[in-house]
mmCIF file of C-alpha atoms and ligand atoms in Angstrom:
data_model
loop_
_atom_site.group_PDB
_atom_site.id
_atom_site.type_symbol
_atom_site.label_atom_id
_atom_site.label_comp_id
_atom_site.label_asym_id
_atom_site.label_seq_id
_atom_site.Cartn_x
_atom_site.Cartn_y
_atom_site.Cartn_z
ATOM 1 C CA MET A 6 -71.177 -98.754 -101.998
ATOM 2 C CA LYS A 7 -67.467 -97.410 -103.135
ATOM 3 C CA ILE A 8 -64.472 -99.139 -104.195
ATOM 4 C CA THR A 9 -61.605 -98.490 -101.697
ATOM 5 C CA ASP A 10 -58.722 -100.883 -102.987
ATOM 6 C CA ILE A 11 -57.536 -103.209 -105.895
ATOM 7 C CA ASN A 12 -55.365 -106.099 -105.002
ATOM 8 C CA LEU A 13 -53.616 -108.219 -107.678
ATOM 9 C CA THR A 14 -51.814 -111.477 -106.929
ATOM 10 C CA VAL A 15 -49.771 -113.404 -109.697
ATOM 11 C CA VAL A 16 -49.822 -117.381 -109.370
ATOM 12 C CA GLY A 17 -48.213 -119.883 -111.406
ATOM 13 C CA VAL A 18 -50.042 -123.063 -111.612
ATOM 14 C CA PRO A 19 -48.779 -126.241 -113.235
ATOM 15 C CA ARG A 20 -50.765 -128.355 -115.517
ATOM 16 C CA HIS A 21 -50.526 -132.182 -115.322
ATOM 17 C CA THR A 22 -48.682 -131.815 -118.728
ATOM 18 C CA GLY A 23 -46.373 -130.084 -116.891
ATOM 19 C CA PHE A 24 -46.762 -126.641 -118.554
ATOM 20 C CA ILE A 25 -47.064 -123.582 -115.989
ATOM 21 C CA ASN A 26 -49.776 -121.114 -116.404
ATOM 22 C CA LYS A 27 -49.635 -117.564 -114.934
ATOM 23 C CA HIS A 28 -52.992 -116.116 -113.602
ATOM 24 C CA ILE A 29 -53.567 -112.938 -111.661
ATOM 25 C CA ILE A 30 -56.180 -113.219 -108.913
ATOM 26 C CA VAL A 31 -58.094 -110.075 -108.351
ATOM 27 C CA LYS A 32 -59.427 -108.511 -105.121
ATOM 28 C CA VAL A 33 -61.897 -105.436 -105.388
ATOM 29 C CA SER A 34 -62.341 -104.053 -101.820
ATOM 30 C CA SER A 35 -65.141 -101.810 -100.712
ATOM 31 C CA ASN A 36 -66.144 -99.387 -98.055
ATOM 32 C CA GLU A 37 -68.917 -102.009 -97.010
ATOM 33 C CA GLY A 38 -66.169 -104.460 -95.839
ATOM 34 C CA LEU A 39 -67.112 -106.729 -98.705
ATOM 35 C CA VAL A 40 -64.368 -107.984 -100.983
ATOM 36 C CA GLY A 41 -65.190 -109.027 -104.830
ATOM 37 C CA ILE A 42 -62.909 -111.636 -106.432
ATOM 38 C CA GLY A 43 -61.935 -112.139 -110.010
ATOM 39 C CA GLU A 44 -59.365 -113.720 -112.066
ATOM 40 C CA MET A 45 -57.281 -112.322 -115.059
ATOM 41 C CA SER A 46 -56.788 -115.987 -116.645
ATOM 42 C CA ASP A 47 -53.633 -117.322 -118.447
ATOM 43 C CA PHE A 48 -51.437 -114.822 -119.316
ATOM 44 C CA SER A 49 -49.081 -117.607 -120.632
ATOM 45 C CA HIS A 50 -50.128 -117.117 -124.411
ATOM 46 C CA LEU A 51 -48.391 -115.506 -127.166
ATOM 47 C CA PRO A 52 -47.477 -112.931 -127.886
ATOM 48 C CA ARG A 53 -44.792 -112.888 -125.576
ATOM 49 C CA TYR A 54 -45.169 -109.665 -123.633
ATOM 50 C CA ALA A 55 -46.863 -108.766 -120.352
ATOM 51 C CA PRO A 56 -47.837 -106.196 -118.023
ATOM 52 C CA ASP A 57 -45.954 -105.085 -115.211
ATOM 53 C CA VAL A 58 -48.338 -105.895 -112.450
ATOM 54 C CA GLU A 59 -47.501 -103.326 -110.032
ATOM 55 C CA ASP A 60 -48.025 -100.753 -112.621
ATOM 56 C CA LEU A 61 -51.118 -102.403 -113.737
ATOM 57 C CA LYS A 62 -52.656 -102.399 -110.142
ATOM 58 C CA ASN A 63 -52.034 -98.495 -109.997
ATOM 59 C CA VAL A 64 -53.797 -97.865 -113.407
ATOM 60 C CA LEU A 65 -56.805 -100.018 -112.109
ATOM 61 C CA LYS A 66 -56.780 -98.161 -108.993
ATOM 62 C CA SER A 67 -56.807 -94.738 -110.789
ATOM 63 C CA VAL A 68 -59.841 -95.858 -112.976
ATOM 64 C CA LEU A 69 -61.751 -97.726 -110.067
ATOM 65 C CA VAL A 70 -61.035 -96.409 -106.619
ATOM 66 C CA GLY A 71 -63.979 -94.257 -105.402
ATOM 67 C CA GLU A 72 -66.230 -95.690 -108.204
ATOM 68 C CA ASN A 73 -69.683 -97.586 -107.382
ATOM 69 C CA PRO A 74 -69.207 -101.106 -108.196
ATOM 70 C CA PHE A 75 -72.955 -101.227 -109.425
ATOM 71 C CA ASP A 76 -71.849 -99.055 -112.280
ATOM 72 C CA ILE A 77 -70.832 -101.899 -114.021
ATOM 73 C CA MET A 78 -71.593 -100.549 -117.833
ATOM 74 C CA LYS A 79 -69.895 -97.257 -116.825
ATOM 75 C CA LEU A 80 -66.825 -99.085 -115.554
ATOM 76 C CA ASN A 81 -66.723 -101.566 -118.350
ATOM 77 C CA LYS A 82 -66.470 -98.374 -120.814
ATOM 78 C CA GLU A 83 -63.702 -96.755 -118.777
ATOM 79 C CA LEU A 84 -61.887 -100.149 -118.860
ATOM 80 C CA ALA A 85 -62.143 -100.460 -122.375
ATOM 81 C CA GLY A 86 -60.836 -97.148 -122.720
ATOM 82 C CA ASN A 87 -57.835 -98.340 -121.052
ATOM 83 C CA PHE A 88 -57.467 -101.617 -122.239
ATOM 84 C CA PRO A 89 -59.055 -101.481 -125.772
ATOM 85 C CA GLU A 90 -60.227 -104.502 -128.036
ATOM 86 C CA ALA A 91 -57.974 -105.516 -130.370
ATOM 87 C CA MET A 92 -58.397 -107.820 -133.505
ATOM 88 C CA TYR A 93 -56.517 -110.626 -131.888
ATOM 89 C CA TYR A 94 -57.407 -113.775 -130.130
ATOM 90 C CA TYR A 95 -55.076 -113.387 -126.936
ATOM 91 C CA GLU A 96 -55.122 -109.630 -126.085
ATOM 92 C CA LYS A 97 -54.116 -109.388 -122.620
ATOM 93 C CA GLY A 98 -56.166 -106.239 -122.205
ATOM 94 C CA SER A 99 -59.235 -108.490 -122.537
ATOM 95 C CA PHE A 100 -57.804 -110.901 -119.820
ATOM 96 C CA ILE A 101 -57.627 -107.643 -117.613
ATOM 97 C CA ARG A 102 -60.935 -106.331 -118.158
ATOM 98 C CA ASN A 103 -62.261 -109.641 -117.481
ATOM 99 C CA GLY A 104 -60.725 -110.060 -114.260
ATOM 100 C CA ILE A 105 -62.077 -106.810 -112.892
ATOM 101 C CA ASP A 106 -65.672 -107.328 -114.462
ATOM 102 C CA ALA A 107 -65.899 -111.081 -112.597
ATOM 103 C CA ALA A 108 -64.855 -109.282 -109.536
ATOM 104 C CA LEU A 109 -67.361 -106.377 -109.955
ATOM 105 C CA HIS A 110 -70.084 -109.047 -110.368
ATOM 106 C CA ASP A 111 -68.991 -110.864 -107.243
ATOM 107 C CA LEU A 112 -68.758 -107.820 -105.020
ATOM 108 C CA CYS A 113 -72.338 -106.352 -106.189
ATOM 109 C CA ALA A 114 -73.931 -109.774 -105.970
ATOM 110 C CA LYS A 115 -72.601 -110.326 -102.613
ATOM 111 C CA TYR A 116 -74.072 -106.807 -101.426
ATOM 112 C CA LEU A 117 -77.155 -107.950 -102.769
ATOM 113 C CA GLY A 118 -77.230 -111.495 -101.056
ATOM 114 C CA ILE A 119 -77.750 -113.086 -104.433
ATOM 115 C CA SER A 120 -75.751 -115.378 -106.930
ATOM 116 C CA VAL A 121 -73.993 -113.907 -109.851
ATOM 117 C CA ALA A 122 -76.361 -116.134 -112.207
ATOM 118 C CA ASP A 123 -79.015 -113.936 -110.881
ATOM 119 C CA MET A 124 -77.359 -110.755 -111.853
ATOM 120 C CA LEU A 125 -77.199 -112.245 -115.541
ATOM 121 C CA GLY A 126 -80.771 -113.529 -116.071
ATOM 122 C CA GLY A 127 -81.110 -116.413 -113.697
ATOM 123 C CA ARG A 128 -81.014 -119.888 -114.464
ATOM 124 C CA ILE A 129 -82.293 -121.913 -117.339
ATOM 125 C CA ARG A 130 -80.092 -124.938 -116.293
ATOM 126 C CA GLU A 131 -78.124 -125.954 -113.127
ATOM 127 C CA LYS A 132 -75.242 -127.885 -115.014
ATOM 128 C CA ILE A 133 -73.571 -127.483 -118.394
ATOM 129 C CA LYS A 134 -72.128 -130.215 -120.499
ATOM 130 C CA VAL A 135 -68.504 -129.950 -120.990
ATOM 131 C CA CYS A 136 -65.640 -131.904 -122.738
ATOM 132 C CA TYR A 137 -62.060 -132.513 -121.991
ATOM 133 C CA PRO A 138 -59.326 -131.246 -124.280
ATOM 134 C CA ILE A 139 -57.151 -133.351 -125.856
ATOM 135 C CA PHE A 140 -53.977 -131.218 -127.033
ATOM 136 C CA ARG A 141 -52.315 -131.156 -130.415
ATOM 137 C CA MET A 142 -49.917 -133.963 -131.544
ATOM 138 C CA ARG A 143 -46.833 -133.610 -133.409
ATOM 139 C CA PHE A 144 -45.384 -137.100 -133.058
ATOM 140 C CA MET A 145 -46.985 -140.438 -133.389
ATOM 141 C CA GLU A 146 -45.947 -141.456 -130.147
ATOM 142 C CA GLU A 147 -48.243 -139.045 -128.668
ATOM 143 C CA VAL A 148 -51.277 -140.816 -129.853
ATOM 144 C CA GLU A 149 -51.026 -143.536 -127.094
ATOM 145 C CA GLU A 150 -50.315 -140.833 -124.418
ATOM 146 C CA ASN A 151 -53.373 -139.085 -125.464
ATOM 147 C CA VAL A 152 -55.501 -142.347 -125.633
ATOM 148 C CA GLU A 153 -54.579 -143.056 -121.993
ATOM 149 C CA VAL A 154 -55.805 -139.442 -121.047
ATOM 150 C CA VAL A 155 -59.196 -140.476 -122.757
ATOM 151 C CA ARG A 156 -59.179 -143.592 -120.706
ATOM 152 C CA LYS A 157 -58.455 -141.684 -117.577
ATOM 153 C CA ARG A 158 -60.738 -138.974 -117.932
ATOM 154 C CA LEU A 159 -63.573 -141.369 -119.068
ATOM 155 C CA ASN A 160 -63.117 -143.361 -115.545
ATOM 156 C CA GLN A 161 -63.798 -140.011 -114.012
ATOM 157 C CA GLY A 162 -67.011 -139.299 -115.972
ATOM 158 C CA PHE A 163 -65.943 -137.229 -118.874
ATOM 159 C CA ASP A 164 -67.356 -138.922 -121.928
ATOM 160 C CA VAL A 165 -66.859 -135.969 -124.374
ATOM 161 C CA PHE A 166 -63.488 -134.468 -125.820
ATOM 162 C CA ARG A 167 -62.184 -132.341 -127.980
ATOM 163 C CA LEU A 168 -59.123 -132.558 -130.255
ATOM 164 C CA TYR A 169 -56.799 -130.033 -131.373
ATOM 165 C CA VAL A 170 -55.421 -130.939 -135.045
ATOM 166 C CA GLY A 171 -53.502 -129.656 -137.692
ATOM 167 C CA LYS A 172 -49.845 -130.220 -137.253
ATOM 168 C CA ASN A 173 -49.527 -133.971 -137.937
ATOM 169 C CA LEU A 174 -52.853 -135.416 -139.781
ATOM 170 C CA ASP A 175 -51.227 -138.907 -139.523
ATOM 171 C CA ALA A 176 -51.150 -138.641 -135.635
ATOM 172 C CA ASP A 177 -54.692 -136.945 -135.576
ATOM 173 C CA GLU A 178 -56.122 -139.921 -137.854
ATOM 174 C CA ALA A 179 -54.420 -142.449 -135.528
ATOM 175 C CA PHE A 180 -55.717 -141.044 -132.463
ATOM 176 C CA LEU A 181 -59.249 -140.939 -134.023
ATOM 177 C CA ASP A 182 -59.032 -144.556 -135.354
ATOM 178 C CA ALA A 183 -57.647 -145.878 -131.627
ATOM 179 C CA VAL A 184 -60.562 -144.190 -129.784
ATOM 180 C CA LYS A 185 -63.237 -145.364 -132.115
ATOM 181 C CA ARG A 186 -61.967 -148.915 -131.901
ATOM 182 C CA GLU A 187 -61.126 -148.848 -128.185
ATOM 183 C CA PHE A 188 -64.268 -146.959 -126.789
ATOM 184 C CA GLY A 189 -66.770 -147.237 -129.835
ATOM 185 C CA ASN A 190 -69.796 -144.839 -128.783
ATOM 186 C CA GLN A 191 -68.850 -144.662 -125.020
ATOM 187 C CA VAL A 192 -66.633 -141.417 -126.159
ATOM 188 C CA LYS A 193 -67.614 -138.608 -128.252
ATOM 189 C CA ILE A 194 -65.268 -136.294 -130.179
ATOM 190 C CA LYS A 195 -67.195 -133.224 -130.313
ATOM 191 C CA SER A 196 -64.631 -130.838 -132.010
ATOM 192 C CA LEU A 197 -61.693 -130.654 -134.139
ATOM 193 C CA ASP A 198 -60.048 -127.388 -133.352
ATOM 194 C CA PHE A 199 -57.564 -126.065 -136.216
ATOM 195 C CA SER A 200 -56.753 -122.932 -133.768
ATOM 196 C CA HIS A 201 -56.083 -120.943 -137.092
ATOM 197 C CA LEU A 202 -53.071 -122.946 -138.211
ATOM 198 C CA LEU A 203 -54.190 -123.456 -141.667
ATOM 199 C CA ASP A 204 -55.840 -121.629 -144.300
ATOM 200 C CA TRP A 205 -59.349 -122.659 -145.150
ATOM 201 C CA LYS A 206 -58.794 -124.904 -148.164
ATOM 202 C CA THR A 207 -55.932 -126.695 -146.391
ATOM 203 C CA ALA A 208 -58.289 -127.137 -143.598
ATOM 204 C CA LEU A 209 -61.144 -128.534 -145.545
ATOM 205 C CA LYS A 210 -58.903 -131.398 -146.911
ATOM 206 C CA ALA A 211 -58.011 -132.277 -143.595
ATOM 207 C CA VAL A 212 -61.800 -132.155 -142.228
ATOM 208 C CA LYS A 213 -62.727 -134.542 -145.190
ATOM 209 C CA ARG A 214 -59.995 -136.891 -144.231
ATOM 210 C CA LEU A 215 -60.416 -136.815 -140.334
ATOM 211 C CA THR A 216 -64.314 -136.899 -140.258
ATOM 212 C CA LYS A 217 -64.216 -140.507 -141.639
ATOM 213 C CA TYR A 218 -63.877 -141.061 -138.059
ATOM 214 C CA ASP A 219 -67.073 -138.767 -137.009
ATOM 215 C CA LEU A 220 -67.290 -139.757 -133.220
ATOM 216 C CA GLY A 221 -70.119 -137.509 -132.652
ATOM 217 C CA LEU A 222 -68.428 -134.426 -134.098
ATOM 218 C CA GLU A 223 -70.539 -131.361 -133.234
ATOM 219 C CA MET A 224 -68.502 -128.676 -134.923
ATOM 220 C CA ILE A 225 -65.234 -127.713 -136.543
ATOM 221 C CA GLU A 226 -63.331 -125.027 -134.677
ATOM 222 C CA SER A 227 -61.187 -122.188 -136.285
ATOM 223 C CA PRO A 228 -60.636 -123.966 -139.585
ATOM 224 C CA ALA A 229 -59.188 -120.735 -141.294
ATOM 225 C CA HIS A 230 -56.470 -118.148 -140.661
ATOM 226 C CA ALA A 231 -57.729 -115.516 -137.727
ATOM 227 C CA ASN A 232 -59.895 -112.849 -139.140
ATOM 228 C CA ASP A 233 -60.576 -114.759 -142.517
ATOM 229 C CA HIS A 234 -63.934 -113.977 -142.473
ATOM 230 C CA GLU A 235 -64.709 -114.912 -146.116
ATOM 231 C CA GLY A 236 -62.597 -117.982 -145.702
ATOM 232 C CA PHE A 237 -64.614 -119.217 -142.780
ATOM 233 C CA HIS A 238 -67.838 -118.647 -144.922
ATOM 234 C CA HIS A 239 -66.161 -120.594 -147.594
ATOM 235 C CA ILE A 240 -65.425 -123.872 -145.605
ATOM 236 C CA ARG A 241 -68.591 -123.316 -143.930
ATOM 237 C CA MET A 242 -70.527 -123.629 -147.223
ATOM 238 C CA ARG A 243 -68.186 -126.810 -148.090
ATOM 239 C CA THR A 244 -68.959 -129.002 -145.200
ATOM 240 C CA ASP A 245 -71.945 -130.401 -143.535
ATOM 241 C CA TYR A 246 -70.686 -129.709 -140.047
ATOM 242 C CA PRO A 247 -71.177 -126.566 -137.954
ATOM 243 C CA ILE A 248 -68.217 -124.217 -137.737
ATOM 244 C CA SER A 249 -67.206 -122.269 -134.580
ATOM 245 C CA GLU A 250 -65.131 -119.680 -133.974
ATOM 246 C CA HIS A 251 -63.766 -117.614 -130.938
ATOM 247 C CA VAL A 252 -65.051 -114.170 -130.485
ATOM 248 C CA TRP A 253 -62.449 -111.535 -129.231
ATOM 249 C CA SER A 254 -64.054 -108.254 -130.342
ATOM 250 C CA THR A 255 -67.126 -106.757 -131.098
ATOM 251 C CA ARG A 256 -65.819 -105.662 -134.631
ATOM 252 C CA GLN A 257 -64.586 -109.056 -135.162
ATOM 253 C CA GLN A 258 -68.148 -110.745 -134.313
ATOM 254 C CA TYR A 259 -69.793 -108.087 -136.479
ATOM 255 C CA GLU A 260 -67.841 -109.216 -139.566
ATOM 256 C CA MET A 261 -68.626 -112.935 -138.768
ATOM 257 C CA ILE A 262 -72.245 -112.066 -138.800
ATOM 258 C CA LYS A 263 -71.820 -109.996 -141.761
ATOM 259 C CA HIS A 264 -69.977 -112.467 -143.735
ATOM 260 C CA ASP A 265 -72.055 -115.586 -142.212
ATOM 261 C CA SER A 266 -68.890 -117.079 -141.265
ATOM 262 C CA VAL A 267 -70.120 -119.398 -138.546
ATOM 263 C CA ASP A 268 -72.623 -121.602 -137.118
ATOM 264 C CA ILE A 269 -71.644 -121.299 -133.409
ATOM 265 C CA PHE A 270 -69.866 -118.343 -131.707
ATOM 266 C CA ASN A 271 -67.497 -119.628 -129.157
ATOM 267 C CA VAL A 272 -67.809 -116.745 -126.148
ATOM 268 C CA SER A 273 -65.417 -116.777 -123.374
ATOM 269 C CA PRO A 274 -65.425 -114.058 -120.925
ATOM 270 C CA VAL A 275 -61.544 -113.936 -120.982
ATOM 271 C CA PHE A 276 -61.117 -113.288 -124.749
ATOM 272 C CA ILE A 277 -64.090 -110.652 -125.085
ATOM 273 C CA GLY A 278 -63.206 -108.944 -122.041
ATOM 274 C CA GLY A 279 -65.607 -109.923 -119.071
ATOM 275 C CA LEU A 280 -69.235 -111.446 -118.311
ATOM 276 C CA THR A 281 -70.753 -107.996 -119.373
ATOM 277 C CA ALA A 282 -69.075 -108.189 -122.887
ATOM 278 C CA ALA A 283 -69.930 -111.966 -123.179
ATOM 279 C CA LYS A 284 -73.387 -111.466 -122.374
ATOM 280 C CA ARG A 285 -73.427 -108.896 -125.240
ATOM 281 C CA ALA A 286 -71.788 -111.190 -127.624
ATOM 282 C CA ALA A 287 -74.156 -114.086 -126.756
ATOM 283 C CA ALA A 288 -77.160 -111.775 -127.239
ATOM 284 C CA ALA A 289 -75.529 -110.525 -130.794
ATOM 285 C CA ALA A 290 -75.263 -114.313 -131.758
ATOM 286 C CA GLU A 291 -78.867 -114.898 -130.725
ATOM 287 C CA VAL A 292 -80.270 -111.776 -132.736
ATOM 288 C CA ALA A 293 -77.955 -113.335 -135.888
ATOM 289 C CA GLY A 294 -79.847 -116.775 -135.331
ATOM 290 C CA LYS A 295 -76.563 -118.545 -134.294
ATOM 291 C CA SER A 296 -75.646 -120.517 -131.431
ATOM 292 C CA VAL A 297 -73.067 -120.047 -128.760
ATOM 293 C CA ILE A 298 -70.680 -122.493 -126.618
ATOM 294 C CA LEU A 299 -68.777 -121.223 -123.517
ATOM 295 C CA GLY A 300 -65.198 -121.480 -124.570
ATOM 296 C CA THR A 301 -62.187 -121.248 -122.267
ATOM 297 C CA THR A 302 -58.511 -120.443 -121.785
ATOM 298 C CA GLN A 303 -58.599 -123.168 -119.110
ATOM 299 C CA GLU A 304 -59.284 -120.781 -116.260
ATOM 300 C CA LEU A 305 -58.886 -121.657 -112.409
ATOM 301 C CA SER A 306 -61.944 -122.116 -110.203
ATOM 302 C CA ILE A 307 -62.746 -118.483 -110.004
ATOM 303 C CA GLY A 308 -62.814 -117.732 -113.764
ATOM 304 C CA THR A 309 -64.651 -121.056 -114.221
ATOM 305 C CA ALA A 310 -67.508 -120.399 -111.854
ATOM 306 C CA ALA A 311 -67.779 -116.783 -113.484
ATOM 307 C CA MET A 312 -68.565 -118.775 -116.970
ATOM 308 C CA ALA A 313 -70.875 -121.247 -115.152
ATOM 309 C CA HIS A 314 -72.824 -118.426 -113.787
ATOM 310 C CA LEU A 315 -73.021 -116.817 -117.463
ATOM 311 C CA GLY A 316 -73.836 -120.161 -118.906
ATOM 312 C CA ALA A 317 -76.895 -120.651 -116.606
ATOM 313 C CA ALA A 318 -79.185 -118.158 -118.673
ATOM 314 C CA LEU A 319 -77.762 -118.450 -122.031
ATOM 315 C CA VAL A 320 -80.538 -119.324 -124.347
ATOM 316 C CA ASN A 321 -78.875 -120.301 -127.266
ATOM 317 C CA LEU A 322 -76.236 -122.423 -125.685
ATOM 318 C CA THR A 323 -76.970 -125.553 -127.762
ATOM 319 C CA TYR A 324 -73.688 -127.454 -128.010
ATOM 320 C CA THR A 325 -71.236 -128.931 -125.700
ATOM 321 C CA SER A 326 -69.070 -126.403 -123.895
ATOM 322 C CA ASP A 327 -65.134 -126.290 -122.969
ATOM 323 C CA PRO A 328 -64.502 -124.922 -119.491
ATOM 324 C CA THR A 329 -62.467 -127.708 -117.781
ATOM 325 C CA GLY A 330 -59.562 -125.581 -116.305
ATOM 326 C CA PRO A 331 -59.456 -126.789 -112.868
ATOM 327 C CA GLU A 332 -59.180 -130.313 -114.198
ATOM 328 C CA LEU A 333 -56.249 -129.599 -116.125
ATOM 329 C CA TYR A 334 -54.226 -128.050 -113.235
ATOM 330 C CA ILE A 335 -52.301 -129.788 -110.598
ATOM 331 C CA GLY A 336 -54.046 -127.407 -107.910
ATOM 332 C CA ASP A 337 -55.950 -124.499 -107.417
ATOM 333 C CA VAL A 338 -56.373 -121.253 -105.206
ATOM 334 C CA VAL A 339 -59.626 -121.590 -103.683
ATOM 335 C CA LYS A 340 -61.138 -123.553 -100.809
ATOM 336 C CA ASN A 341 -64.234 -124.887 -102.760
ATOM 337 C CA ARG A 342 -63.284 -125.702 -106.334
ATOM 338 C CA VAL A 343 -66.052 -125.855 -109.032
ATOM 339 C CA GLN A 344 -67.682 -129.128 -109.170
ATOM 340 C CA TYR A 345 -67.758 -131.604 -112.413
ATOM 341 C CA LYS A 346 -69.968 -134.664 -112.451
ATOM 342 C CA ASP A 347 -70.568 -137.036 -115.242
ATOM 343 C CA GLY A 348 -68.944 -134.510 -117.734
ATOM 344 C CA TYR A 349 -71.142 -131.655 -116.386
ATOM 345 C CA LEU A 350 -69.690 -128.347 -114.820
ATOM 346 C CA HIS A 351 -72.266 -127.558 -111.949
ATOM 347 C CA ILE A 352 -73.344 -123.801 -111.602
ATOM 348 C CA PRO A 353 -72.697 -122.820 -107.859
ATOM 349 C CA GLU A 354 -75.724 -122.843 -105.859
ATOM 350 C CA ARG A 355 -78.385 -120.198 -105.780
ATOM 351 C CA GLY A 356 -78.242 -119.893 -102.145
ATOM 352 C CA ILE A 357 -74.525 -119.012 -102.072
ATOM 353 C CA THR A 358 -73.972 -115.380 -102.820
ATOM 354 C CA GLY A 359 -71.387 -114.015 -105.370
ATOM 355 C CA LEU A 360 -69.590 -116.385 -107.485
ATOM 356 C CA GLY A 361 -69.794 -118.675 -104.739
ATOM 357 C CA ILE A 362 -65.986 -119.211 -104.425
ATOM 358 C CA GLU A 363 -63.861 -118.431 -101.551
ATOM 359 C CA LEU A 364 -60.265 -117.942 -102.056
ATOM 360 C CA ASP A 365 -57.652 -120.025 -100.052
ATOM 361 C CA GLU A 366 -54.693 -117.664 -99.015
ATOM 362 C CA GLU A 367 -52.297 -120.426 -98.069
ATOM 363 C CA LEU A 368 -53.011 -121.806 -101.725
ATOM 364 C CA ILE A 369 -52.369 -118.560 -103.156
ATOM 365 C CA GLU A 370 -49.176 -118.278 -101.219
ATOM 366 C CA THR A 371 -48.112 -121.778 -102.383
ATOM 367 C CA TYR A 372 -48.475 -120.758 -106.046
ATOM 368 C CA ARG A 373 -47.639 -116.958 -105.870
ATOM 369 C CA VAL A 374 -44.876 -115.901 -108.256
ATOM 370 C CA ASP A 375 -43.106 -112.520 -108.634
ATOM 371 C CA ASP A 376 -44.407 -111.363 -111.806
ATOM 372 C CA LEU A 377 -45.456 -112.395 -115.448
ATOM 373 C CA ARG A 378 -42.060 -113.040 -116.860
ATOM 374 C CA TRP A 379 -41.724 -115.843 -119.569
ATOM 375 C CA GLY A 380 -39.100 -117.926 -118.538
ATOM 376 C CA GLU A 381 -37.701 -120.480 -120.812
ATOM 377 C CA VAL A 382 -40.670 -121.618 -122.912
ATOM 378 C CA SER A 383 -40.786 -122.389 -126.734
ATOM 379 C CA VAL A 384 -43.530 -121.092 -129.122
ATOM 380 C CA HIS A 385 -44.398 -124.807 -129.522
ATOM 381 C CA GLN A 386 -45.015 -125.043 -125.779
ATOM 382 C CA LEU A 387 -46.884 -121.840 -125.984
ATOM 383 C CA GLN A 388 -49.000 -123.038 -128.733
ATOM 384 C CA ASP A 389 -49.741 -126.481 -127.599
ATOM 385 C CA ARG A 390 -49.929 -125.969 -123.902
ATOM 386 C CA THR A 391 -47.081 -128.486 -123.015
ATOM 387 C CA ALA A 392 -43.883 -128.876 -121.324
ATOM 388 C CA GLN A 393 -42.510 -131.173 -124.016
ATOM 389 C CA THR A 394 -39.229 -130.354 -125.190
ATOM 390 C CA LYS A 395 -38.974 -132.622 -128.315
ATOM 391 C CA ILE A 396 -38.359 -130.904 -131.525
HETATM 392 O O1 LIG B 298 -60.540 -123.580 -127.757
HETATM 393 C C1 LIG B 298 -59.200 -123.152 -127.682
HETATM 394 O O2 LIG B 298 -58.780 -122.676 -128.836
HETATM 395 C C2 LIG B 298 -58.458 -123.193 -126.503
HETATM 396 O O3 LIG B 298 -58.943 -123.614 -125.488
HETATM 397 C C3 LIG B 298 -57.110 -122.308 -126.464
HETATM 398 C C4 LIG B 298 -56.222 -123.119 -125.537
HETATM 399 O O4 LIG B 298 -54.921 -122.846 -125.683
HETATM 400 C C5 LIG B 298 -56.340 -122.422 -123.848
HETATM 401 O O5 LIG B 298 -56.348 -121.331 -124.045
HETATM 402 C C6 LIG B 298 -55.488 -123.301 -122.996
HETATM 403 O O6 LIG B 298 -54.679 -122.456 -122.498
HETATM 404 O O7 LIG B 298 -55.721 -124.495 -123.196
HETATM 405 MG MG1 MG B 299 -60.616 -123.145 -129.983
HETATM 406 MG MG1 MG B 300 -55.388 -120.500 -122.358
#
């Protein structure tokens, strides 16, 4: 089989919070008449630059057209040469590699007549426990808004949540207290995510304050500045709660293993550059005796399905994961969205080939935008994924 064309379409999909995320839908065409689909997810993150999409398509065509899509390792190496890893969480080259790598897996699995999970080691599980995110509060009046989110999502079957913290500890504490009083043990808050906002000592003080409301806490995420591998180790040695951190490069993960910085590696294909790279990161974690969770940038159904296939066979996936993107957006670009039930993300059935996701061209047209330009967004909106303009 040979790759014959690459097609990229930018879509802007609003969240229920009003914040609009831009993603690129990928199509990799082949001389067998099959098309592999992928998703370069959520370019709407700092830093505020973005690729020219037409130019990006031409670069990708120069790398991929004429190649055999089954040469996934070779093509990942070529892509990494063009879009190298960086010691940064939201490196857009990783998003680009991820979208292509998912499409290659989709294309190859379709050709073989199998599901992507069967290319990644098969299935230990058919569903993955996930949590719904409660985004960071800056004002006390956001507490009730977020308690209402818990009420609504609990009614839809989500009984596990995660909380972004660190900008207003009074509001964080008030939210945890309100959840404990209203829901008791019906609801679990599985992680406090500091998003690298605080140094490790300041974060440790906040952890001691907020864990008075331990609602089934499984981990503390990103409780030090990014790449402060020693700082992660220090806080890890000073709290009983497991520490988790996102993986965005092989060098960063190596340093975290060397410094014994974490208990849990948060592995997302989007941040490490694809399913191939994510599987390697999960294997490195396993070798180091560490757990993994599936993280998220809050993908649409294509990216979320790719993660579900990856999660099917991860032997060290031992905590609640994060992919809930399709639940956060007002719409999607596919005919068959990924399925959530009782707070689980269901892996697309084994009998469906590829990622098990079918594009809806009308919905793509509905959400299509010209390019990745930023428009009028503030740093706060970009950091906390909100359309709120209050300052
Ligand atoms: O665990 C995290 O950190 C995230 O989920 C980061 C978020 O900003 C995510 O990328 C989003 O877009 O909501
Ligand atoms: Mg996080
Ligand atoms: Mg994101």
